[in-house]
Amino acid sequence: MNNLNLTLSNLIGSRICHDLISPIGAINNGLELIELKGDQVSSEMSLIEQSCAAAAARIQFFRIAYGTALDGQIISYHETVRIINAAIQSERLIILWHPKDDLPRRE
């Protein structure tokens, strides 16, 4: 794959992640407003909350893993661990990688 195709696929991946995370965030915000209103949270609402959180975590992981990054852009060790831990909550995804320091985003 040449450099132009790689850049294009990284940009497309980033755009897809960006476009998917917005409606998921809106659903989460709506659920929070319903809870603040004082309505009782049903098991169906809890399922929606859990599904939104899992989808948002996976999208954030995929955005970091496959999205575009600028030269010199760094992701901290703590942010890396937080993103990985959130993404593997479903137990359907297993990651065998343990970063020890901050990393360039391109790695």
PDB file of C-alpha atoms in Angstrom:
ATOM      1  CA  MET A   1       0.000   0.000   0.000  1.00  0.00           C
ATOM      2  CA  ASN A   2       1.539   3.319  -0.978  1.00  0.00           C
ATOM      3  CA  ASN A   3       1.758   6.305   1.358  1.00  0.00           C
ATOM      4  CA  LEU A   4      -1.183   8.137  -0.232  1.00  0.00           C
ATOM      5  CA  ASN A   5      -3.495   5.120   0.190  1.00  0.00           C
ATOM      6  CA  LEU A   6      -2.371   4.656   3.800  1.00  0.00           C
ATOM      7  CA  THR A   7      -3.013   8.324   4.578  1.00  0.00           C
ATOM      8  CA  LEU A   8      -6.413   8.171   2.896  1.00  0.00           C
ATOM      9  CA  SER A   9      -7.451   5.054   4.814  1.00  0.00           C
ATOM     10  CA  ASN A  10      -6.287   6.623   8.104  1.00  0.00           C
ATOM     11  CA  LEU A  11      -8.320   9.750   7.379  1.00  0.00           C
ATOM     12  CA  ILE A  12     -11.390   7.687   6.452  1.00  0.00           C
ATOM     13  CA  GLY A  13     -11.025   5.650   9.664  1.00  0.00           C
ATOM     14  CA  SER A  14     -10.786   8.818  11.736  1.00  0.00           C
ATOM     15  CA  ARG A  15     -13.833  10.310  10.018  1.00  0.00           C
ATOM     16  CA  ILE A  16     -15.944   7.188  10.541  1.00  0.00           C
ATOM     17  CA  CYS A  17     -15.024   7.120  14.235  1.00  0.00           C
ATOM     18  CA  HIS A  18     -15.834  10.821  14.579  1.00  0.00           C
ATOM     19  CA  ASP A  19     -19.187  10.437  12.836  1.00  0.00           C
ATOM     20  CA  LEU A  20     -20.177   7.429  14.956  1.00  0.00           C
ATOM     21  CA  ILE A  21     -19.189   8.856  18.331  1.00  0.00           C
ATOM     22  CA  SER A  22     -21.428  11.946  18.006  1.00  0.00           C
ATOM     23  CA  PRO A  23     -24.803  10.131  18.012  1.00  0.00           C
ATOM     24  CA  ILE A  24     -23.604   7.766  20.732  1.00  0.00           C
ATOM     25  CA  GLY A  25     -22.684  10.783  22.871  1.00  0.00           C
ATOM     26  CA  ALA A  26     -26.107  12.298  22.198  1.00  0.00           C
ATOM     27  CA  ILE A  27     -27.837   9.109  23.345  1.00  0.00           C
ATOM     28  CA  ASN A  28     -25.745   9.099  26.526  1.00  0.00           C
ATOM     29  CA  ASN A  29     -26.603  12.753  27.174  1.00  0.00           C
ATOM     30  CA  GLY A  30     -30.307  12.012  26.692  1.00  0.00           C
ATOM     31  CA  LEU A  31     -30.140   9.143  29.156  1.00  0.00           C
ATOM     32  CA  GLU A  32     -28.390  11.351  31.716  1.00  0.00           C
ATOM     33  CA  LEU A  33     -31.130  13.981  31.344  1.00  0.00           C
ATOM     34  CA  ILE A  34     -33.806  11.343  31.937  1.00  0.00           C
ATOM     35  CA  GLU A  35     -31.978  10.231  35.099  1.00  0.00           C
ATOM     36  CA  LEU A  36     -31.612  13.837  36.316  1.00  0.00           C
ATOM     37  CA  LYS A  37     -35.326  14.354  35.761  1.00  0.00           C
ATOM     38  CA  GLY A  38     -35.892  11.746  38.450  1.00  0.00           C
ATOM     39  CA  ASP A  39     -37.485   9.047  36.354  1.00  0.00           C
ATOM     40  CA  GLN A  40     -36.701   5.544  37.522  1.00  0.00           C
ATOM     41  CA  VAL A  41     -34.065   3.825  35.397  1.00  0.00           C
ATOM     42  CA  SER A  42     -35.427   0.604  33.929  1.00  0.00           C
ATOM     43  CA  SER A  43     -33.398  -2.434  32.969  1.00  0.00           C
ATOM     44  CA  GLU A  44     -33.918  -1.437  29.332  1.00  0.00           C
ATOM     45  CA  MET A  45     -32.415   1.996  30.014  1.00  0.00           C
ATOM     46  CA  SER A  46     -29.471   0.385  31.789  1.00  0.00           C
ATOM     47  CA  LEU A  47     -28.894  -1.863  28.790  1.00  0.00           C
ATOM     48  CA  ILE A  48     -28.884   1.171  26.483  1.00  0.00           C
ATOM     49  CA  GLU A  49     -26.400   2.953  28.785  1.00  0.00           C
ATOM     50  CA  GLN A  50     -24.089  -0.067  28.879  1.00  0.00           C
ATOM     51  CA  SER A  51     -24.288  -0.529  25.115  1.00  0.00           C
ATOM     52  CA  CYS A  52     -23.508   3.140  24.473  1.00  0.00           C
ATOM     53  CA  ALA A  53     -20.556   3.054  26.854  1.00  0.00           C
ATOM     54  CA  ALA A  54     -19.179  -0.097  25.197  1.00  0.00           C
ATOM     55  CA  ALA A  55     -19.624   1.356  21.703  1.00  0.00           C
ATOM     56  CA  ALA A  56     -17.974   4.650  22.678  1.00  0.00           C
ATOM     57  CA  ALA A  57     -15.039   2.821  24.261  1.00  0.00           C
ATOM     58  CA  ARG A  58     -14.491   0.642  21.193  1.00  0.00           C
ATOM     59  CA  ILE A  59     -14.719   3.612  18.845  1.00  0.00           C
ATOM     60  CA  GLN A  60     -12.179   5.535  20.915  1.00  0.00           C
ATOM     61  CA  PHE A  61      -9.865   2.500  20.843  1.00  0.00           C
ATOM     62  CA  PHE A  62     -10.263   2.073  17.077  1.00  0.00           C
ATOM     63  CA  ARG A  63      -9.722   5.793  16.537  1.00  0.00           C
ATOM     64  CA  ILE A  64      -6.388   5.619  18.389  1.00  0.00           C
ATOM     65  CA  ALA A  65      -5.405   2.311  16.782  1.00  0.00           C
ATOM     66  CA  TYR A  66      -6.396   3.016  13.177  1.00  0.00           C
ATOM     67  CA  GLY A  67      -6.978   6.748  12.867  1.00  0.00           C
ATOM     68  CA  THR A  68      -4.592   9.363  11.608  1.00  0.00           C
ATOM     69  CA  ALA A  69      -2.031  11.029  13.865  1.00  0.00           C
ATOM     70  CA  LEU A  70       0.356  13.894  13.304  1.00  0.00           C
ATOM     71  CA  ASP A  71       4.108  13.484  13.590  1.00  0.00           C
ATOM     72  CA  GLY A  72       5.190  14.104  17.159  1.00  0.00           C
ATOM     73  CA  GLN A  73       1.714  13.523  18.620  1.00  0.00           C
ATOM     74  CA  ILE A  74       2.048  11.649  21.941  1.00  0.00           C
ATOM     75  CA  ILE A  75      -0.451   9.563  23.896  1.00  0.00           C
ATOM     76  CA  SER A  76       0.304   9.159  27.589  1.00  0.00           C
ATOM     77  CA  TYR A  77       0.738   5.835  29.293  1.00  0.00           C
ATOM     78  CA  HIS A  78      -2.268   6.533  31.524  1.00  0.00           C
ATOM     79  CA  GLU A  79      -4.497   7.492  28.594  1.00  0.00           C
ATOM     80  CA  THR A  80      -3.406   4.349  26.737  1.00  0.00           C
ATOM     81  CA  VAL A  81      -4.268   2.135  29.701  1.00  0.00           C
ATOM     82  CA  ARG A  82      -7.633   3.908  30.242  1.00  0.00           C
ATOM     83  CA  ILE A  83      -8.628   3.447  26.602  1.00  0.00           C
ATOM     84  CA  ILE A  84      -7.560  -0.206  26.536  1.00  0.00           C
ATOM     85  CA  ASN A  85      -9.322  -1.030  29.813  1.00  0.00           C
ATOM     86  CA  ALA A  86     -12.542   0.616  28.634  1.00  0.00           C
ATOM     87  CA  ALA A  87     -12.398  -1.231  25.295  1.00  0.00           C
ATOM     88  CA  ILE A  88     -12.005  -4.685  26.827  1.00  0.00           C
ATOM     89  CA  GLN A  89     -14.889  -4.451  29.309  1.00  0.00           C
ATOM     90  CA  SER A  90     -17.048  -6.633  27.071  1.00  0.00           C
ATOM     91  CA  GLU A  91     -14.670  -9.613  27.423  1.00  0.00           C
ATOM     92  CA  ARG A  92     -15.033 -10.234  23.671  1.00  0.00           C
ATOM     93  CA  LEU A  93     -11.834  -8.324  23.031  1.00  0.00           C
ATOM     94  CA  ILE A  94      -8.510  -9.372  24.515  1.00  0.00           C
ATOM     95  CA  ILE A  95      -5.401  -7.207  24.260  1.00  0.00           C
ATOM     96  CA  LEU A  96      -2.006  -8.678  25.023  1.00  0.00           C
ATOM     97  CA  TRP A  97       0.055  -5.478  25.169  1.00  0.00           C
ATOM     98  CA  HIS A  98       1.349  -3.615  28.183  1.00  0.00           C
ATOM     99  CA  PRO A  99       2.868  -0.206  27.447  1.00  0.00           C
ATOM    100  CA  LYS A 100       5.331   1.106  29.999  1.00  0.00           C
ATOM    101  CA  ASP A 101       5.789   4.732  28.871  1.00  0.00           C
ATOM    102  CA  ASP A 102       4.152   7.459  26.814  1.00  0.00           C
ATOM    103  CA  LEU A 103       4.065   6.562  23.125  1.00  0.00           C
ATOM    104  CA  PRO A 104       4.070   8.382  19.836  1.00  0.00           C
ATOM    105  CA  ARG A 105       0.566   8.078  18.337  1.00  0.00           C
ATOM    106  CA  ARG A 106       2.010   6.602  15.147  1.00  0.00           C
ATOM    107  CA  GLU A 107       3.275   3.453  16.912  1.00  0.00           C
TER     108      GLU A 107
END
